[in-house]
mmCIF file of C-alpha atoms in Angstrom:
data_model
loop_
_atom_site.group_PDB
_atom_site.id
_atom_site.type_symbol
_atom_site.label_atom_id
_atom_site.label_comp_id
_atom_site.label_asym_id
_atom_site.label_seq_id
_atom_site.Cartn_x
_atom_site.Cartn_y
_atom_site.Cartn_z
ATOM 1 C CA MET A 1 212.822 97.136 81.380
ATOM 2 C CA ASP A 2 215.506 97.341 84.054
ATOM 3 C CA THR A 3 216.449 100.653 85.666
ATOM 4 C CA ALA A 4 217.739 99.314 88.987
ATOM 5 C CA THR A 5 221.344 100.395 88.322
ATOM 6 C CA PRO A 6 223.006 103.153 86.243
ATOM 7 C CA CYS A 7 222.421 100.886 83.226
ATOM 8 C CA SER A 8 219.126 101.527 81.384
ATOM 9 C CA ALA A 9 218.116 98.242 79.753
ATOM 10 C CA VAL A 10 215.090 97.331 77.654
ATOM 11 C CA ALA A 11 214.348 94.187 75.677
ATOM 12 C CA LEU A 12 211.685 92.411 73.651
ATOM 13 C CA THR A 13 211.478 88.749 74.654
ATOM 14 C CA TYR A 14 209.091 85.844 74.263
ATOM 15 C CA GLY A 15 208.406 82.641 76.147
ATOM 16 C CA THR A 16 210.259 81.205 79.129
ATOM 17 C CA ARG A 17 213.672 79.764 79.906
ATOM 18 C CA LYS A 18 212.495 76.444 78.474
ATOM 19 C CA ASN A 19 211.174 77.694 75.151
ATOM 20 C CA GLY A 20 211.772 81.434 74.824
ATOM 21 C CA GLY A 21 214.102 83.851 73.152
ATOM 22 C CA VAL A 22 215.122 87.472 72.656
ATOM 23 C CA LEU A 23 213.894 89.549 69.715
ATOM 24 C CA ALA A 24 215.863 92.689 70.547
ATOM 25 C CA SER A 25 217.667 94.314 73.452
ATOM 26 C CA LEU A 26 219.326 97.618 74.246
ATOM 27 C CA SER A 27 221.510 98.666 77.194
ATOM 28 C CA LEU A 28 222.916 102.122 77.877
ATOM 29 C CA THR A 29 225.117 103.226 80.758
ATOM 30 C CA GLY A 30 226.002 106.867 81.334
ATOM 31 C CA ASN A 31 225.067 110.085 83.099
ATOM 32 C CA VAL A 32 221.703 110.545 81.367
ATOM 33 C CA THR A 33 218.814 109.798 83.729
ATOM 34 C CA HIS A 34 216.542 106.817 83.100
ATOM 35 C CA SER A 35 213.528 109.107 82.749
ATOM 36 C CA ARG A 36 215.137 110.811 79.747
ATOM 37 C CA ARG A 37 215.855 107.660 77.770
ATOM 38 C CA VAL A 38 213.682 104.711 78.798
ATOM 39 C CA PHE A 39 210.621 105.662 76.689
ATOM 40 C CA ALA A 40 212.818 106.588 73.727
ATOM 41 C CA ALA A 41 214.630 103.257 74.059
ATOM 42 C CA ILE A 42 211.353 101.318 74.116
ATOM 43 C CA ASP A 43 210.020 103.198 71.093
ATOM 44 C CA TYR A 44 213.252 102.649 69.155
ATOM 45 C CA LEU A 45 213.397 98.956 70.005
ATOM 46 C CA MET A 46 209.803 98.287 68.952
ATOM 47 C CA LYS A 47 210.167 100.175 65.680
ATOM 48 C CA GLU A 48 213.421 98.430 64.760
ATOM 49 C CA ALA A 49 211.959 95.011 65.623
ATOM 50 C CA GLY A 50 208.734 95.707 63.735
ATOM 51 C CA VAL A 51 206.615 95.082 66.827
ATOM 52 C CA ASP A 52 203.565 97.147 67.815
ATOM 53 C CA TRP A 53 201.543 97.088 71.013
ATOM 54 C CA SER A 54 198.997 94.638 69.610
ATOM 55 C CA LEU A 55 201.705 91.950 69.778
ATOM 56 C CA ILE A 56 202.720 92.698 73.374
ATOM 57 C CA SER A 57 201.311 90.456 76.116
ATOM 58 C CA GLY A 58 202.942 91.967 79.177
ATOM 59 C CA ILE A 59 205.338 94.563 80.522
ATOM 60 C CA GLY A 60 208.127 93.291 82.775
ATOM 61 C CA VAL A 61 209.911 95.638 85.165
ATOM 62 C CA SER A 62 212.702 95.245 87.678
ATOM 63 C CA LEU A 63 211.324 95.279 91.232
ATOM 64 C CA GLY A 64 214.721 95.824 92.840
ATOM 65 C CA PRO A 65 216.717 95.922 94.913
ATOM 66 C CA GLY A 66 218.781 98.706 93.430
ATOM 67 C CA SER A 67 218.877 102.467 93.110
ATOM 68 C CA PHE A 68 215.816 103.926 94.814
ATOM 69 C CA THR A 69 215.470 106.639 92.159
ATOM 70 C CA GLY A 70 216.041 104.246 89.272
ATOM 71 C CA LEU A 71 213.501 101.754 90.604
ATOM 72 C CA ARG A 72 210.859 104.440 91.077
ATOM 73 C CA ILE A 73 211.382 105.693 87.517
ATOM 74 C CA GLY A 74 211.157 102.191 86.079
ATOM 75 C CA MET A 75 208.053 101.271 88.063
ATOM 76 C CA ALA A 76 206.302 104.536 87.183
ATOM 77 C CA ALA A 77 207.089 104.025 83.495
ATOM 78 C CA ALA A 78 205.920 100.401 83.525
ATOM 79 C CA LYS A 79 202.708 101.218 85.403
ATOM 80 C CA GLY A 80 201.948 104.080 83.044
ATOM 81 C CA LEU A 81 202.430 101.876 79.986
ATOM 82 C CA ALA A 82 200.384 99.032 81.508
ATOM 83 C CA ALA A 83 197.532 101.396 82.389
ATOM 84 C CA ALA A 84 197.566 103.019 78.945
ATOM 85 C CA THR A 85 197.740 99.776 76.958
ATOM 86 C CA GLY A 86 195.852 97.362 79.200
ATOM 87 C CA LYS A 87 198.782 94.934 79.192
ATOM 88 C CA ALA A 88 199.764 92.727 82.125
ATOM 89 C CA LEU A 89 202.316 94.148 84.575
ATOM 90 C CA LEU A 90 205.016 91.715 85.743
ATOM 91 C CA GLY A 91 207.680 92.298 88.381
ATOM 92 C CA VAL A 92 211.028 90.498 88.557
ATOM 93 C CA SER A 93 213.728 90.789 91.212
ATOM 94 C CA THR A 94 216.945 92.380 89.968
ATOM 95 C CA LEU A 95 218.877 89.662 91.795
ATOM 96 C CA ASP A 96 216.807 86.843 90.269
ATOM 97 C CA SER A 97 217.450 88.299 86.832
ATOM 98 C CA LEU A 98 221.208 88.323 87.455
ATOM 99 C CA ALA A 99 221.265 84.764 88.776
ATOM 100 C CA ALA A 100 219.345 83.496 85.745
ATOM 101 C CA LYS A 101 222.436 84.186 83.632
ATOM 102 C CA CYS A 102 224.514 81.633 85.598
ATOM 103 C CA PHE A 103 224.684 77.893 84.873
ATOM 104 C CA THR A 104 226.869 76.101 87.416
ATOM 105 C CA ASP A 105 226.852 73.328 89.995
ATOM 106 C CA ARG A 106 228.345 75.776 92.505
ATOM 107 C CA LEU A 107 226.419 77.976 94.883
ATOM 108 C CA ILE A 108 225.484 81.245 93.130
ATOM 109 C CA CYS A 109 225.533 84.556 94.961
ATOM 110 C CA THR A 110 224.218 87.731 93.334
ATOM 111 C CA VAL A 111 225.939 90.884 94.612
ATOM 112 C CA LEU A 112 224.766 94.398 93.759
ATOM 113 C CA ASP A 113 226.413 97.549 95.074
ATOM 114 C CA ALA A 114 224.025 99.099 97.626
ATOM 115 C CA ARG A 115 226.303 102.093 98.369
ATOM 116 C CA LYS A 116 227.258 103.009 101.957
ATOM 117 C CA LYS A 117 229.790 100.132 101.875
ATOM 118 C CA GLU A 118 227.016 97.535 101.621
ATOM 119 C CA VAL A 119 225.754 95.107 98.983
ATOM 120 C CA TYR A 120 222.424 93.551 98.080
ATOM 121 C CA ALA A 121 222.771 89.786 97.948
ATOM 122 C CA ALA A 122 220.912 86.477 97.650
ATOM 123 C CA PHE A 123 221.885 82.816 97.156
ATOM 124 C CA TYR A 124 220.783 80.482 94.357
ATOM 125 C CA ARG A 125 221.143 76.915 93.121
ATOM 126 C CA CYS A 126 220.657 75.559 89.614
ATOM 127 C CA ASN A 127 217.989 72.851 89.625
ATOM 128 C CA ASP A 128 217.831 69.703 87.504
ATOM 129 C CA ASN A 129 216.882 71.775 84.455
ATOM 130 C CA GLU A 130 219.961 73.950 85.075
ATOM 131 C CA PHE A 131 217.762 76.949 85.918
ATOM 132 C CA SER A 132 218.623 79.052 88.946
ATOM 133 C CA LYS A 133 216.316 79.051 91.969
ATOM 134 C CA ARG A 134 216.623 81.419 94.925
ATOM 135 C CA ILE A 135 217.256 79.555 98.190
ATOM 136 C CA SER A 136 217.587 82.504 100.580
ATOM 137 C CA ASP A 137 215.949 85.800 101.322
ATOM 138 C CA MET A 138 217.380 88.915 99.739
ATOM 139 C CA ALA A 139 219.460 91.013 102.139
ATOM 140 C CA VAL A 140 221.592 94.132 102.343
ATOM 141 C CA LEU A 141 224.818 93.849 104.335
ATOM 142 C CA PRO A 142 228.523 94.745 104.298
ATOM 143 C CA PRO A 143 230.511 92.570 101.865
ATOM 144 C CA GLU A 144 232.625 91.304 104.775
ATOM 145 C CA LYS A 145 229.515 89.879 106.468
ATOM 146 C CA LEU A 146 228.396 88.304 103.208
ATOM 147 C CA ALA A 147 231.767 86.593 102.826
ATOM 148 C CA ALA A 148 231.510 85.336 106.410
ATOM 149 C CA VAL A 149 228.386 83.253 105.688
ATOM 150 C CA ILE A 150 229.847 81.593 102.573
ATOM 151 C CA ASP A 151 231.474 78.283 103.474
ATOM 152 C CA GLU A 152 231.561 76.454 100.118
ATOM 153 C CA PRO A 153 232.633 77.108 96.504
ATOM 154 C CA VAL A 154 230.605 80.025 95.140
ATOM 155 C CA VAL A 155 230.176 81.999 91.919
ATOM 156 C CA LEU A 156 229.628 85.735 92.431
ATOM 157 C CA ILE A 157 227.776 87.834 89.863
ATOM 158 C CA GLY A 158 226.823 91.517 89.818
ATOM 159 C CA ASP A 159 228.499 94.912 89.972
ATOM 160 C CA GLY A 160 229.137 94.413 93.703
ATOM 161 C CA ALA A 161 231.123 91.280 92.930
ATOM 162 C CA LYS A 162 233.219 93.324 90.530
ATOM 163 C CA GLY A 163 233.584 96.338 92.813
ATOM 164 C CA TYR A 164 234.529 94.294 95.882
ATOM 165 C CA GLY A 165 236.372 91.590 93.963
ATOM 166 C CA ASP A 166 239.686 92.043 95.776
ATOM 167 C CA LEU A 167 237.962 91.836 99.161
ATOM 168 C CA PHE A 168 236.119 88.628 98.252
ATOM 169 C CA ARG A 169 239.324 87.066 96.892
ATOM 170 C CA ARG A 170 241.139 87.922 100.117
ATOM 171 C CA LEU A 171 238.395 86.597 102.415
ATOM 172 C CA LEU A 172 237.239 83.565 100.405
ATOM 173 C CA GLY A 173 240.421 82.479 98.638
ATOM 174 C CA GLU A 174 239.979 79.462 96.369
ATOM 175 C CA LYS A 175 236.292 79.138 97.278
ATOM 176 C CA VAL A 176 235.322 82.133 95.153
ATOM 177 C CA SER A 177 235.024 82.479 91.400
ATOM 178 C CA PHE A 178 233.397 85.229 89.351
ATOM 179 C CA ALA A 179 230.972 85.297 86.447
ATOM 180 C CA PRO A 180 232.405 86.643 83.179
ATOM 181 C CA ALA A 181 232.760 90.433 83.079
ATOM 182 C CA GLN A 182 229.982 90.898 80.500
ATOM 183 C CA LEU A 183 227.399 89.303 82.820
ATOM 184 C CA HIS A 184 227.759 91.612 85.821
ATOM 185 C CA GLU A 185 225.324 94.263 84.542
ATOM 186 C CA PRO A 186 221.570 93.565 84.913
ATOM 187 C CA SER A 187 220.007 92.307 81.695
ATOM 188 C CA ALA A 188 216.557 93.255 80.402
ATOM 189 C CA SER A 189 216.701 90.106 78.254
ATOM 190 C CA SER A 190 217.095 87.906 81.316
ATOM 191 C CA LEU A 191 214.408 89.894 83.141
ATOM 192 C CA GLY A 192 212.045 89.552 80.184
ATOM 193 C CA ILE A 193 212.363 85.782 80.054
ATOM 194 C CA LEU A 194 211.621 85.544 83.792
ATOM 195 C CA ALA A 195 208.674 87.906 83.296
ATOM 196 C CA GLY A 196 207.437 85.467 80.641
ATOM 197 C CA GLU A 197 207.426 82.705 83.243
ATOM 198 C CA LYS A 198 205.402 84.887 85.589
ATOM 199 C CA LEU A 199 202.958 85.682 82.784
ATOM 200 C CA GLU A 200 202.557 81.975 82.041
ATOM 201 C CA ALA A 201 201.938 81.299 85.744
ATOM 202 C CA GLY A 202 199.452 84.177 86.074
ATOM 203 C CA ASP A 203 201.682 85.919 88.616
ATOM 204 C CA LEU A 204 200.765 89.523 87.791
ATOM 205 C CA LEU A 205 201.233 92.800 89.634
ATOM 206 C CA ASP A 206 198.304 95.065 90.418
ATOM 207 C CA VAL A 207 198.873 98.216 88.370
ATOM 208 C CA ALA A 208 197.378 100.479 91.022
ATOM 209 C CA SER A 209 199.292 99.172 94.042
ATOM 210 C CA ALA A 210 202.587 97.809 92.657
ATOM 211 C CA VAL A 211 205.726 99.248 94.267
ATOM 212 C CA PRO A 212 209.460 98.472 94.021
ATOM 213 C CA VAL A 213 211.190 96.249 96.578
ATOM 214 C CA TYR A 214 213.485 98.260 98.859
ATOM 215 C CA ILE A 215 215.628 96.038 101.070
ATOM 216 C CA ARG A 216 217.019 97.301 104.353
ATOM 217 C CA SER A 217 217.448 94.418 106.773
ATOM 218 C CA SER A 218 217.716 94.670 110.535
ATOM 219 C CA ASP A 219 220.687 93.164 112.379
ATOM 220 C CA ALA A 220 218.472 90.283 113.494
ATOM 221 C CA GLU A 221 217.526 89.523 109.887
ATOM 222 C CA LEU A 222 221.162 89.574 108.840
ATOM 223 C CA ASN A 223 222.029 87.097 111.586
ATOM 224 C CA LEU A 224 219.320 84.773 110.263
ATOM 225 C CA LEU A 225 220.672 84.771 106.694
ATOM 226 C CA GLN A 226 223.023 81.838 107.232
ATOM 227 C CA LYS A 227 220.393 79.848 109.180
ATOM 228 C CA LYS A 228 217.846 80.331 106.408
ATOM 229 C CA LEU A 229 220.376 79.277 103.788
ATOM 230 C CA GLN A 230 221.166 76.106 105.739
ATOM 231 C CA ALA A 231 217.466 75.335 106.229
ATOM 232 C CA ALA A 232 216.778 75.826 102.518
ATOM 233 C CA GLU A 233 219.639 73.506 101.633
ATOM 234 C CA LYS A 234 218.244 70.815 103.949
ATOM 235 C CA ASN A 235 214.778 71.127 102.377
ATOM 236 C CA ILE A 236 216.221 70.762 98.879
ATOM 237 C CA ALA A 237 218.243 67.713 99.978
ATOM 238 C CA HIS A 238 215.072 66.030 101.283
ATOM 239 C CA GLN A 239 213.024 66.712 98.129
#
């Protein structure tokens, strides 16, 4: 389930990016709060897919970044279901889930609207298997500062890329391209597949202590973003 943005998304998935798939998915965007529709959406999806809780191995939830209220609702719902059913709890970054929808030899940058004229962002590369891998920390910063640290061809994905599209085109020119419009919203299907990889790796959240990831970087951390990106690129080049 993904409640990090105004879009409420739930999905039933299996396996990993190498061998998985999607049984069913549902996304709804509107003024109704996540708390009023997420349980109904899960119940509907399971009934329509003919899946009961005995067939569920784990519950994947968006860790953030994103809407503070939405993330709290999603985490509370996921923890409640995990505690009630005894299923594994798995957390996936909203930005990682977005990047997983991109397949390109360009640098990938996920951009989510963080309000207050800022965006949440992180950088990714597709590895030899064409799967995205995060190569920077996640940060929150003005879109102008994000554009300033991009010095190569890049694909932007996320509602922040759409909302600040004109600004990025003006500042980055021919270096910037955008993911297709239908990919900018977070996807529970993408999140579920990544949660499957965490389940396979045994990377579980503790139901009692799990909390969302809220990102508010200091100025010093923002200044380090470009240095960390460059260092990550050097490490990849030497591998």
